[in-house]
Structures are given as C-alpha cells and as structure tokens.
PDB file of C-alpha atoms in Angstrom:
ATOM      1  CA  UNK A   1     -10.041  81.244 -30.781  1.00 50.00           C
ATOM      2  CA  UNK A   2      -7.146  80.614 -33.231  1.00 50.00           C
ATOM      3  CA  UNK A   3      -6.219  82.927 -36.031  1.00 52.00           C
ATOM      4  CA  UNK A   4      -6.301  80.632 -38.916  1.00 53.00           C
ATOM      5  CA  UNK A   5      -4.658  82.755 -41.195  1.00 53.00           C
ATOM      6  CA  UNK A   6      -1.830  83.165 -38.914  1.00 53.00           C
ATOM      7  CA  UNK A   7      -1.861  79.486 -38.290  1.00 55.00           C
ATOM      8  CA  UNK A   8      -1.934  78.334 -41.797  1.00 46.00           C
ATOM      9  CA  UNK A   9       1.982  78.467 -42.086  1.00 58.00           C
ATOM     10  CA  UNK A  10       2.775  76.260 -39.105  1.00 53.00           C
ATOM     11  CA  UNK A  11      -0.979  74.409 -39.197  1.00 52.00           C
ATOM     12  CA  UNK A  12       0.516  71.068 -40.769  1.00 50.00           C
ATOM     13  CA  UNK A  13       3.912  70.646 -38.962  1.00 50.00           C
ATOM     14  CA  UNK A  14       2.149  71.465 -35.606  1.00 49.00           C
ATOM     15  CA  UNK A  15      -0.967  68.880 -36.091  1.00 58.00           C
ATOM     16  CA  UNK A  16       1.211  65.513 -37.521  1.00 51.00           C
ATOM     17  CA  UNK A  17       1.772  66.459 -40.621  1.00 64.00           C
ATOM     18  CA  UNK A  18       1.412  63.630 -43.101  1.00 81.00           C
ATOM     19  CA  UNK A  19       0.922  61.159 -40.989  1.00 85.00           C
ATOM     20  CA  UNK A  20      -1.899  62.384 -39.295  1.00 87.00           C
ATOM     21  CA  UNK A  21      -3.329  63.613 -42.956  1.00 90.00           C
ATOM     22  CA  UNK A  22      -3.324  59.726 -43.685  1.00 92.00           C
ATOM     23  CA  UNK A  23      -5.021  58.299 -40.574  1.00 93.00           C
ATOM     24  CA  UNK A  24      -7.716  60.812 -41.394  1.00 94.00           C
ATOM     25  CA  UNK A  25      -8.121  60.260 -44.493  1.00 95.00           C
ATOM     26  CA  UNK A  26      -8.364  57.036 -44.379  1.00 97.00           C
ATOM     27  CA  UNK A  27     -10.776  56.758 -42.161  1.00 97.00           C
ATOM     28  CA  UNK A  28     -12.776  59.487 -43.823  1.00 97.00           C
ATOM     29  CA  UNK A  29     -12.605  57.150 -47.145  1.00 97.00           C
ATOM     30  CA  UNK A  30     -13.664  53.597 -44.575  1.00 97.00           C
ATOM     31  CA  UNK A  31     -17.026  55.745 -44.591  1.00 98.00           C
ATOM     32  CA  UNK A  32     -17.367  57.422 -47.949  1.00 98.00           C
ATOM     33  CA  UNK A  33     -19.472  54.986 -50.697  1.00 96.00           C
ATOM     34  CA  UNK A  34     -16.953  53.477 -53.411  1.00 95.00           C
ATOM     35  CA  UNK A  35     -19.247  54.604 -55.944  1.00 95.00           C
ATOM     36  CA  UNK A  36     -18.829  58.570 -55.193  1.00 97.00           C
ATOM     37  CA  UNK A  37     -18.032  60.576 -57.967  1.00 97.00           C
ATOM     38  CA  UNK A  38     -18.078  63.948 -56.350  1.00 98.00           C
ATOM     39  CA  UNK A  39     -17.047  65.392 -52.949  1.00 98.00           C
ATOM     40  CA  UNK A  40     -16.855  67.966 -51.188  1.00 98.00           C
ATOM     41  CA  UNK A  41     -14.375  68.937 -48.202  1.00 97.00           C
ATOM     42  CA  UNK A  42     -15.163  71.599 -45.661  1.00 97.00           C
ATOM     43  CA  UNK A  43     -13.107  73.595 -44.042  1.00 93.00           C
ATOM     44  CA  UNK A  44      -9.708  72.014 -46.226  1.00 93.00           C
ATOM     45  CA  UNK A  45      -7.699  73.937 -44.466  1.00 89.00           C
ATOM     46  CA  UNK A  46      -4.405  73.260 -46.128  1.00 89.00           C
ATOM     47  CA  UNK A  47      -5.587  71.110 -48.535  1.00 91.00           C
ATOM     48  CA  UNK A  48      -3.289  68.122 -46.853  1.00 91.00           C
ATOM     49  CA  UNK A  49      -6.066  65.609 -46.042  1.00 94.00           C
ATOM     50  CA  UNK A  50      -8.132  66.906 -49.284  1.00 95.00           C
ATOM     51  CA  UNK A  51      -5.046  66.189 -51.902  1.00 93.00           C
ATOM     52  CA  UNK A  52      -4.945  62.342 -50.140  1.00 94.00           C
ATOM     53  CA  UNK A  53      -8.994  61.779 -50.175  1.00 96.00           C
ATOM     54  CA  UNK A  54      -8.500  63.362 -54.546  1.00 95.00           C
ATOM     55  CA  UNK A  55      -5.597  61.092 -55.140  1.00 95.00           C
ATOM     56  CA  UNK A  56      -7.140  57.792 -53.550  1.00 94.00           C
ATOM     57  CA  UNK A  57      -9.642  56.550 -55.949  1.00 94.00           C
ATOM     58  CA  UNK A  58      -9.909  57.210 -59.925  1.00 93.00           C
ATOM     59  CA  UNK A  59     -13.102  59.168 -60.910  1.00 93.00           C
ATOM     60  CA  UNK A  60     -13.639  60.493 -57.620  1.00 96.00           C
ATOM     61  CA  UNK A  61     -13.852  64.241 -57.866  1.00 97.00           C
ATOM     62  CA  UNK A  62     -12.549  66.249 -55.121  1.00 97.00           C
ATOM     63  CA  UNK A  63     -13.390  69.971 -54.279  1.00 98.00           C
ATOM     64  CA  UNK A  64     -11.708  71.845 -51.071  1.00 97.00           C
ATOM     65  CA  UNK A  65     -13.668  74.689 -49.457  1.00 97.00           C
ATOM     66  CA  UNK A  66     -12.563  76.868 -46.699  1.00 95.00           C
ATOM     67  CA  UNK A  67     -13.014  80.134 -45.309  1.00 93.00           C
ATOM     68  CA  UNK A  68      -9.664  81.812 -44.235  1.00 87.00           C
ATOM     69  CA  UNK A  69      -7.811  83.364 -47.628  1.00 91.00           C
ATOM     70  CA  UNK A  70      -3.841  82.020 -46.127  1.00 88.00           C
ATOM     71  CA  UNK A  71      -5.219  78.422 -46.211  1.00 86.00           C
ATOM     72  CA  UNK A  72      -7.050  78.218 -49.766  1.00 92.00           C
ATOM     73  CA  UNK A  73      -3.915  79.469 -50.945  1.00 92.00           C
ATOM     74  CA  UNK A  74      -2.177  76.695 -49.798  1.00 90.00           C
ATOM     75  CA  UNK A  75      -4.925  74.064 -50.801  1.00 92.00           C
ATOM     76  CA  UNK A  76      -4.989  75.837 -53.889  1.00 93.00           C
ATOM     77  CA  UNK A  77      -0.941  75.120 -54.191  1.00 93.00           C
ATOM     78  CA  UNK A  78      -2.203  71.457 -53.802  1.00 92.00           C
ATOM     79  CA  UNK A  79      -4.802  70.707 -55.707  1.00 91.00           C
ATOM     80  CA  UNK A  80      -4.595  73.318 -58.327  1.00 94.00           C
ATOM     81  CA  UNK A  81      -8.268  74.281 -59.264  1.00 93.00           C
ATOM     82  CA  UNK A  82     -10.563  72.529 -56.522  1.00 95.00           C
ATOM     83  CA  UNK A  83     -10.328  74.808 -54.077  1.00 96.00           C
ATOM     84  CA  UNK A  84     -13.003  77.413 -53.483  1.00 96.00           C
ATOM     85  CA  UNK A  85     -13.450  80.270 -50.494  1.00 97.00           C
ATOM     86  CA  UNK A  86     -16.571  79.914 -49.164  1.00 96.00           C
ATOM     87  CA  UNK A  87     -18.812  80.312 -45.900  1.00 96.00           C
ATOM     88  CA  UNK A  88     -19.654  76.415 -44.907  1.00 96.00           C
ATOM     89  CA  UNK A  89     -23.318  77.926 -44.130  1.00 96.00           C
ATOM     90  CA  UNK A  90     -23.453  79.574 -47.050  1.00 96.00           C
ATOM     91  CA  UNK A  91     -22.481  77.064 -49.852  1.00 97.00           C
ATOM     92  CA  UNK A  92     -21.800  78.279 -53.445  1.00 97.00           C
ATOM     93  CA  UNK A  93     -23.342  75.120 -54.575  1.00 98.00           C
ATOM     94  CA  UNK A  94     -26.988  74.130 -56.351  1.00 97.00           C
ATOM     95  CA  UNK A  95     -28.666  71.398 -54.209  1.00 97.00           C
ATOM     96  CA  UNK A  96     -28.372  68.175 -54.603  1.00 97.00           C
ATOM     97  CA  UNK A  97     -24.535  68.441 -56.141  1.00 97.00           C
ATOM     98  CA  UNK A  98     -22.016  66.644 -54.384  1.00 98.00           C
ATOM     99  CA  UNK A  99     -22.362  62.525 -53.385  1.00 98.00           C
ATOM    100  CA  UNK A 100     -20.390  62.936 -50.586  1.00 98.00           C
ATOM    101  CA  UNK A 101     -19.245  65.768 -47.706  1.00 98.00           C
ATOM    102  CA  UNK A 102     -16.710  65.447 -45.175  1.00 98.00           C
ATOM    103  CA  UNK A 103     -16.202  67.949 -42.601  1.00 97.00           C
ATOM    104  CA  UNK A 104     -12.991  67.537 -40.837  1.00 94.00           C
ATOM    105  CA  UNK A 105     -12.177  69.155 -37.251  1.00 91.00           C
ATOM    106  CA  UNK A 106     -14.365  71.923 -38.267  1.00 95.00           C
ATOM    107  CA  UNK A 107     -17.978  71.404 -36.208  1.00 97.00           C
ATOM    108  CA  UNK A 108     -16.216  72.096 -33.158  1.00 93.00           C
ATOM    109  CA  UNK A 109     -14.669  75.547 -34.550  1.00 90.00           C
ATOM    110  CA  UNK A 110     -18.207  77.283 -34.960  1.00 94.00           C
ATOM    111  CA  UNK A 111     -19.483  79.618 -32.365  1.00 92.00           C
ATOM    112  CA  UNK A 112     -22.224  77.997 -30.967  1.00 95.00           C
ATOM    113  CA  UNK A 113     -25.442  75.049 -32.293  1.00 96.00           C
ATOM    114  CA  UNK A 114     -27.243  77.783 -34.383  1.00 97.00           C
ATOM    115  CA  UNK A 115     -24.280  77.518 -36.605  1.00 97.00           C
ATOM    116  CA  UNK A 116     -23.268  73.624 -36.444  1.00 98.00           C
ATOM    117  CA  UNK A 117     -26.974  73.168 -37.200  1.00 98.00           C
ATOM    118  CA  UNK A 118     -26.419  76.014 -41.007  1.00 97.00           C
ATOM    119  CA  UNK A 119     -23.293  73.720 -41.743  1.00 98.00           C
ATOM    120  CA  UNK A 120     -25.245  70.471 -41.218  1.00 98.00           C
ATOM    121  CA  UNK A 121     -28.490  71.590 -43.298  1.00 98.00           C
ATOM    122  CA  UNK A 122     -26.076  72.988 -46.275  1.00 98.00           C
ATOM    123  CA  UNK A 123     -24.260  69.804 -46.122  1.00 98.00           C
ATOM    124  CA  UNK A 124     -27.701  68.069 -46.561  1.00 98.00           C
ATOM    125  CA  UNK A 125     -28.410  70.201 -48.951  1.00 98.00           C
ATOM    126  CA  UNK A 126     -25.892  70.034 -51.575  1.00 98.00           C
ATOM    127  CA  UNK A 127     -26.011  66.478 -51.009  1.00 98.00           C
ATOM    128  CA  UNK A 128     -27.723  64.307 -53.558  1.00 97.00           C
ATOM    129  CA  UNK A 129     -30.497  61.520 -52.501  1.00 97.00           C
ATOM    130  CA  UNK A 130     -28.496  58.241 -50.844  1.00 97.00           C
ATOM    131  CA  UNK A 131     -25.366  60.757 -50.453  1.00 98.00           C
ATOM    132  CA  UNK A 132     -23.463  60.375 -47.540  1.00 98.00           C
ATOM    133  CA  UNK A 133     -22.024  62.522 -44.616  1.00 98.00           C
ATOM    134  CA  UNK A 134     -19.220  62.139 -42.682  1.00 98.00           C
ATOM    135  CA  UNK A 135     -18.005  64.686 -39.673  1.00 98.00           C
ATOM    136  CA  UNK A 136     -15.674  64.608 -36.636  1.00 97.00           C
ATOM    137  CA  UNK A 137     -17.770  64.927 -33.896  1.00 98.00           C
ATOM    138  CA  UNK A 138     -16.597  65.109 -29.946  1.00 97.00           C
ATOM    139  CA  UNK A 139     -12.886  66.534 -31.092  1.00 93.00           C
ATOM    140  CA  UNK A 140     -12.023  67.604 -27.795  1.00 90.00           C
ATOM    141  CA  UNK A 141     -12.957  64.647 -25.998  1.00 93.00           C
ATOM    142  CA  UNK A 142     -10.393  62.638 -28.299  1.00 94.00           C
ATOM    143  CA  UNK A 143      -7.617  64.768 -26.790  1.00 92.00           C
ATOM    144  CA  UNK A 144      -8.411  62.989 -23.417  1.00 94.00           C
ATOM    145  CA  UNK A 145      -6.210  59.874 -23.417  1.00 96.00           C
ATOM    146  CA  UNK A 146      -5.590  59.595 -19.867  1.00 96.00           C
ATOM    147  CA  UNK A 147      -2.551  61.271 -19.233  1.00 97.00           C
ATOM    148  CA  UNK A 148      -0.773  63.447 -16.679  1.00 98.00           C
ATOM    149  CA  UNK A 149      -0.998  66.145 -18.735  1.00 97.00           C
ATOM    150  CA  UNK A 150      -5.114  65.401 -18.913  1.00 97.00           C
ATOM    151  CA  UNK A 151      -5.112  64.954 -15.071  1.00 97.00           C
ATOM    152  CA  UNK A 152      -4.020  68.924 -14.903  1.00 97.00           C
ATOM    153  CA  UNK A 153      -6.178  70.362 -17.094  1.00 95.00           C
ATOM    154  CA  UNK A 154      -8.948  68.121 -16.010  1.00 94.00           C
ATOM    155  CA  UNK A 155      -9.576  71.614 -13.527  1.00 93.00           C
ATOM    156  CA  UNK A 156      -9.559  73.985 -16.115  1.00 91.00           C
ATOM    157  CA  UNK A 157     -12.684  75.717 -16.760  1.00 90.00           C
ATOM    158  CA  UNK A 158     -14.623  74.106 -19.617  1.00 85.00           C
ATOM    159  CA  UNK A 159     -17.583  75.020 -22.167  1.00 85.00           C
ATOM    160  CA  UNK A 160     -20.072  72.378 -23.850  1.00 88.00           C
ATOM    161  CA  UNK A 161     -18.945  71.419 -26.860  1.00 93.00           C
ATOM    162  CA  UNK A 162     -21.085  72.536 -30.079  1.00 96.00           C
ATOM    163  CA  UNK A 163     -20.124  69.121 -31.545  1.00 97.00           C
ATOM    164  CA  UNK A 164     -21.121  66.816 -29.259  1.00 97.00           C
ATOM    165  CA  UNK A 165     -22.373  63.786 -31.291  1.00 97.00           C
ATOM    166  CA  UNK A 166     -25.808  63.315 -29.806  1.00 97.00           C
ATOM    167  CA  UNK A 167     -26.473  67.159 -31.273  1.00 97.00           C
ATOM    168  CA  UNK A 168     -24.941  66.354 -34.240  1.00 98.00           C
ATOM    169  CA  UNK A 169     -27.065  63.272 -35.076  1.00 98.00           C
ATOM    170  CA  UNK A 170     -29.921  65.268 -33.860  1.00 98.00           C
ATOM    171  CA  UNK A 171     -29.056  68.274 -36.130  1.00 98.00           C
ATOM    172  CA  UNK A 172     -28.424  65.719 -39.080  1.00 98.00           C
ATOM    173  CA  UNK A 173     -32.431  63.798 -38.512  1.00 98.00           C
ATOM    174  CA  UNK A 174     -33.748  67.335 -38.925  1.00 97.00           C
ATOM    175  CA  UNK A 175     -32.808  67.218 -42.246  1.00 97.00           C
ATOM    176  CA  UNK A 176     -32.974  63.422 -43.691  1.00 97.00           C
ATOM    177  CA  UNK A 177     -29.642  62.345 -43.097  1.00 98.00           C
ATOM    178  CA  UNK A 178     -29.461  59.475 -40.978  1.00 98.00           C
ATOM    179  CA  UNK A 179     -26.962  57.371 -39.325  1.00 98.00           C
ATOM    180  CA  UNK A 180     -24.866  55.176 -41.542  1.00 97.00           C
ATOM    181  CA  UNK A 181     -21.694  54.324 -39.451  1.00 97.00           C
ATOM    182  CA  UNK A 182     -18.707  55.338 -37.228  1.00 98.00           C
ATOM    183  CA  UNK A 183     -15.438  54.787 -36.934  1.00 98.00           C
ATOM    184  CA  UNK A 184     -11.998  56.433 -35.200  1.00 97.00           C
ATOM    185  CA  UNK A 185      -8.703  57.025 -36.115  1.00 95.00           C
ATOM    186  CA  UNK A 186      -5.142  58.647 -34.336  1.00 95.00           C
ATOM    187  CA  UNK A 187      -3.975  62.094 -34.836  1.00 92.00           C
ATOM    188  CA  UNK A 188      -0.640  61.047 -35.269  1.00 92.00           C
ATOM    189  CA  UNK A 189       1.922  63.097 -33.861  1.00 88.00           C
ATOM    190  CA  UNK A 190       0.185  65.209 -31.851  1.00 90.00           C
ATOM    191  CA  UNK A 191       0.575  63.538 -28.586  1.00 93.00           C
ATOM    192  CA  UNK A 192       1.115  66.565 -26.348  1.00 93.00           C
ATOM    193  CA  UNK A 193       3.833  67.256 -23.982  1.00 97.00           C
ATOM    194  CA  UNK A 194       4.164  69.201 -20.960  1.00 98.00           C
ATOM    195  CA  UNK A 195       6.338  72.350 -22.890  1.00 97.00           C
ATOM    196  CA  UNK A 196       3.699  71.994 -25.913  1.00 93.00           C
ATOM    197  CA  UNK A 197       1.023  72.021 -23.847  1.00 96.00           C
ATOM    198  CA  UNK A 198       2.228  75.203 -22.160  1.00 96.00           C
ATOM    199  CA  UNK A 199       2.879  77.021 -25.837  1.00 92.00           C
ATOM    200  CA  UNK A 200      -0.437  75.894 -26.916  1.00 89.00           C
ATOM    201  CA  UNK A 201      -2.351  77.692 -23.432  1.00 92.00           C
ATOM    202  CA  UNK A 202       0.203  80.667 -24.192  1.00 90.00           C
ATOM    203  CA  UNK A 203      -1.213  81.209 -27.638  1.00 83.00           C
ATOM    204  CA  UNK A 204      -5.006  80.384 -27.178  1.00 82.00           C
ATOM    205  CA  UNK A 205      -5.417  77.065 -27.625  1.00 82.00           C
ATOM    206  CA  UNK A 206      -7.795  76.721 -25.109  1.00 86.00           C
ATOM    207  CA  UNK A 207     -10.380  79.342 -25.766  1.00 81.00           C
ATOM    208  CA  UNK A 208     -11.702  78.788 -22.269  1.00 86.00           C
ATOM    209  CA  UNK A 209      -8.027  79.753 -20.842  1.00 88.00           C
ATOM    210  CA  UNK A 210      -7.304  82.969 -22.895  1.00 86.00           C
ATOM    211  CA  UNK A 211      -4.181  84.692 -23.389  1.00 82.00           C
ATOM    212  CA  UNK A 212      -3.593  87.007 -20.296  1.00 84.00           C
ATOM    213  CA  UNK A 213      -6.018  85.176 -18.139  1.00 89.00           C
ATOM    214  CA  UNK A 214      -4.189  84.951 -15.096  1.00 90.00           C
ATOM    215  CA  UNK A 215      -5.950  81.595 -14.432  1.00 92.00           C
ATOM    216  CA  UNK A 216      -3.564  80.349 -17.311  1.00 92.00           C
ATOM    217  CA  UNK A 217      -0.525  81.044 -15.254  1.00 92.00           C
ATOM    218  CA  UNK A 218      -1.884  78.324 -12.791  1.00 94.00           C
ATOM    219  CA  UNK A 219      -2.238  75.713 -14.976  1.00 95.00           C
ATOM    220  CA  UNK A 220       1.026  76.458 -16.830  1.00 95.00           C
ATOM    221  CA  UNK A 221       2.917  76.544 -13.343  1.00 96.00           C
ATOM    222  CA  UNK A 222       1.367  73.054 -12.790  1.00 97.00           C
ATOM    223  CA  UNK A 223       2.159  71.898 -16.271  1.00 97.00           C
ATOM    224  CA  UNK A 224       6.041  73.012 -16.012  1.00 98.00           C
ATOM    225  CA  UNK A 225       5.997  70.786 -12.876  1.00 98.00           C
ATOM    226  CA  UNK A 226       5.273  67.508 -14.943  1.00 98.00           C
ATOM    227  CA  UNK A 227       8.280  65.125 -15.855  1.00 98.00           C
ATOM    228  CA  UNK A 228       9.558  64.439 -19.238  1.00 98.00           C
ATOM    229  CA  UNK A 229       8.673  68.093 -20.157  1.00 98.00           C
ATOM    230  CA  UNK A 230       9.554  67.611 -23.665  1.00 98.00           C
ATOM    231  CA  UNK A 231       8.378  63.497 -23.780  1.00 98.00           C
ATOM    232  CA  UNK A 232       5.218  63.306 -25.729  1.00 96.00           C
ATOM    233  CA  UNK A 233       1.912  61.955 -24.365  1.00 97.00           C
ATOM    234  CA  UNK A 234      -0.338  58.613 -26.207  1.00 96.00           C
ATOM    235  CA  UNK A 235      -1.897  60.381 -29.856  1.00 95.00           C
ATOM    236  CA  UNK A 236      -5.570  61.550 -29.418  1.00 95.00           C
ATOM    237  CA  UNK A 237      -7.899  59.219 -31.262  1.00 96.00           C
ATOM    238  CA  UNK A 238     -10.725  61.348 -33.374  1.00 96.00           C
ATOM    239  CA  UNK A 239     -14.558  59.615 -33.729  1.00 98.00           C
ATOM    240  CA  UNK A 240     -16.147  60.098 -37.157  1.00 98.00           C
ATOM    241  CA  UNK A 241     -20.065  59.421 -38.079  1.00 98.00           C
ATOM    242  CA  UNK A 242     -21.580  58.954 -41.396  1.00 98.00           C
ATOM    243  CA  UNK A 243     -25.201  60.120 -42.095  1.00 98.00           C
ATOM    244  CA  UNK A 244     -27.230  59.034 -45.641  1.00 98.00           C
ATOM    245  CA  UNK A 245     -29.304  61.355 -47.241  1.00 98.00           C
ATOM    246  CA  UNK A 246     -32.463  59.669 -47.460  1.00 93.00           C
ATOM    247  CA  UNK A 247     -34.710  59.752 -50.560  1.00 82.00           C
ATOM    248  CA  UNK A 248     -37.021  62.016 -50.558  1.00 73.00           C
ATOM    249  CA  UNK A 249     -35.679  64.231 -48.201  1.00 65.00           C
ATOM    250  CA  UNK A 250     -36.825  67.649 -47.912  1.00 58.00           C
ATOM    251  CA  UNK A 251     -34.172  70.220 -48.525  1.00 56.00           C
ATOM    252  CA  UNK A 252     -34.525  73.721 -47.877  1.00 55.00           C
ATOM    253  CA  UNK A 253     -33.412  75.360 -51.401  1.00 51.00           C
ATOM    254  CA  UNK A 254     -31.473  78.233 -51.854  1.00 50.00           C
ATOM    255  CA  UNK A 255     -30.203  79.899 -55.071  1.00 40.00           C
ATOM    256  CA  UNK A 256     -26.142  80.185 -54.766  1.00 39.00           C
ATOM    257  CA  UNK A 257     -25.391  84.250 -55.502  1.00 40.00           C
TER     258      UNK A 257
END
C-alpha cells in the first residue's frame, strides 16, 4: 500500500493532473442531481477534482474529507474552509446532511468488504431521502486496456478486488440506496509506459508485488524488455455508479463525537 502522505506532493502530476481532474469530474457531475445543494467528497485527496465539482454549479456546496493530514493541507490550500480530516467510516456528520456523496478512487483503497461496506452505510447515512451516490467501482480493471504492458502483468499474482461493482451494489441495497445510473470516463494522462510501469512496481504500486519481493524483479526484467520504453500506453477508462437514497430508508444513527 501507498503512503499517501508521502504521495501527496507528487499525487497530481503523477495521476494527469488537470486533465484527468476534469474527465472525473465531469463525469461525477453527469450523475449528481442539478438540484444538489450540498456535497460531500470522500477521500479529496488534493482537493483537485473537489475545487472543479465546488466551482461548477452556483449554490452547490462543496465539502472535501480525507484522512491523510499532507493531503487536507493541500485541499485545504484549495478550497479554503471545506475541507475536513475525517475517517470515511466514521463521518463527523448528523444523518441525513449532505444531497449528494462522491467517493472517488477510494473503495478500492480499504483493506478488505467489512470496511467498503462502513464507507457505504455512512455514505447512506449522511445522505438525505432521494440523495444520490456516486463511487468508482472496478478501478483496477479500468487500468486493463489491452496493452503489452497488460499482457505482462496479466501473470502477476492478483487479489479480489474490495470494489468490485456487484459488492458494491450489494453493499449499497443493504442500506436503501439503489441503482440510479453509470457512466465512464479517461484518466487522462496516465497511460502507462514500460519505465513507469517499472517505477510504479519499484515503489509499491502493486500491493500484490511488494517492494523487495523478488517476484518483482521478474516482471520488471520482462517489462524493461518492452519497446518504446518511455512511449505511453491507451488512458485507463474509470466506471462510476449512482445509487438513490430511497424514502424511507432505514439508517443506522449515530451521534458525531
């Protein structure tokens, strides 16, 4: 696993940058209700895609939540005064609050379904009645575009994914929210290539494939053989889902400490 604090100082120029920030948040706003006043984005990270999805639309209210210090900082920087540290299972929020969540590239971070299934029932929590949803779901599947590169690691050794969207919808039912549409967009710029690829295995990208594994020497020998070492593969394309709160849903209530 990643060290997000240590990332959060390279995190944008290493994922697309702005461009990818705008794919996402556009699609993220294709799925969000035009009349949403209030919304709330886990796991902000940098607050890139957070400052596009506050500045889009008048009278939507944005706030940016995320758990690693070195990134609220840097939200914080961009959206002075909407950004709050928080646990996304353990919301700082009254029920019912927010008219929309997003959760951005962060269900496939968590540890295992125990805690993709907290993050979904706080989401459906601070969500009001007819509120909507909307998640990433099968991230690492949208890295798969076909390529050389893909055909390599197609060997490595692999773990089920925690966000797989079947779980996810299943996770959602469980607590009134219900489907209420999908769509996909690029991550711009971060078509990988063969010398990437290899930095990303030598840092832990692939949490499968740790640092000092000797299995990742194999796959980076095999990588360095590639052509083009430094030519960029096709941009992953990400899958988001909506789900509505549904009236009269019950929600398990918690008083925020």
């Amino acid at each position: 696993m990643l060290d997000y604090s240590q990332e959060a100082e390279r995190y944008d120029a290493s994922r697309g940058g702005e461009p990818r920030a705008a794919a996402a948040a556009e699609g993220v706003l294709g799925l969000v209700p035009g009349d949403a006043r209030r919304l709330l984005d886990l796991a902000c990270g940098t607050g890139i895609v957070t400052r596009r999805l506050a500045a889009a639309r008048d009278g939507l209210r944005v706030t940016g939540v995320d758990l690693t210090d070195a990134m609220v900082r840097r939200a914080a920087a961009r959206i002075p005064g909407a950004v709050v540290r928080a646990d996304a299972r353990r919301l700082p929020f009254p029920d019912g609050t927010f008219d929309a969540v997003t959760s951005v590239w962060l269900l496939h971070l968590l540890p295992g379904p125990a805690a993709v299934r907290a993050v979904v029932a706080e989401c459906a929590r601070v969500l009001r009645p007819g509120g909507v949803y909307v998640t990433t779901v099968d991230k690492a599947a949208g890295h798969n575009v076909g390529s050389d590169i893909d055909a390599v690691l197609a060997a490595r050794p692999r773990s089920r994914a925690v966000d797989e969207a079947a779980a996810v919808e299943t996770y959602a039912a469980a607590h009134g929210l219900l489907p209420a549409g999908r769509t996909r967009f690029p991550g711009r710029g971060q078509g990988r290539s063969p010398r990437r690829t290899i930095a990303d295995l030598r840092r832990g990208w692939f949490v499968t494939l740790p640092p000092g594994d000797p299995r990742a020497d194999t796959f980076a020998a095999r990588l360095s053989a590639l052509p083009d070492q430094d030519r960029p593969r096709p941009d992953p394309w990400f899958t988001l889902r909506a789900f509505r709160k549904t009236v009269g849903a019950a929600t398990r209530r918690r008083t925020p400490e």
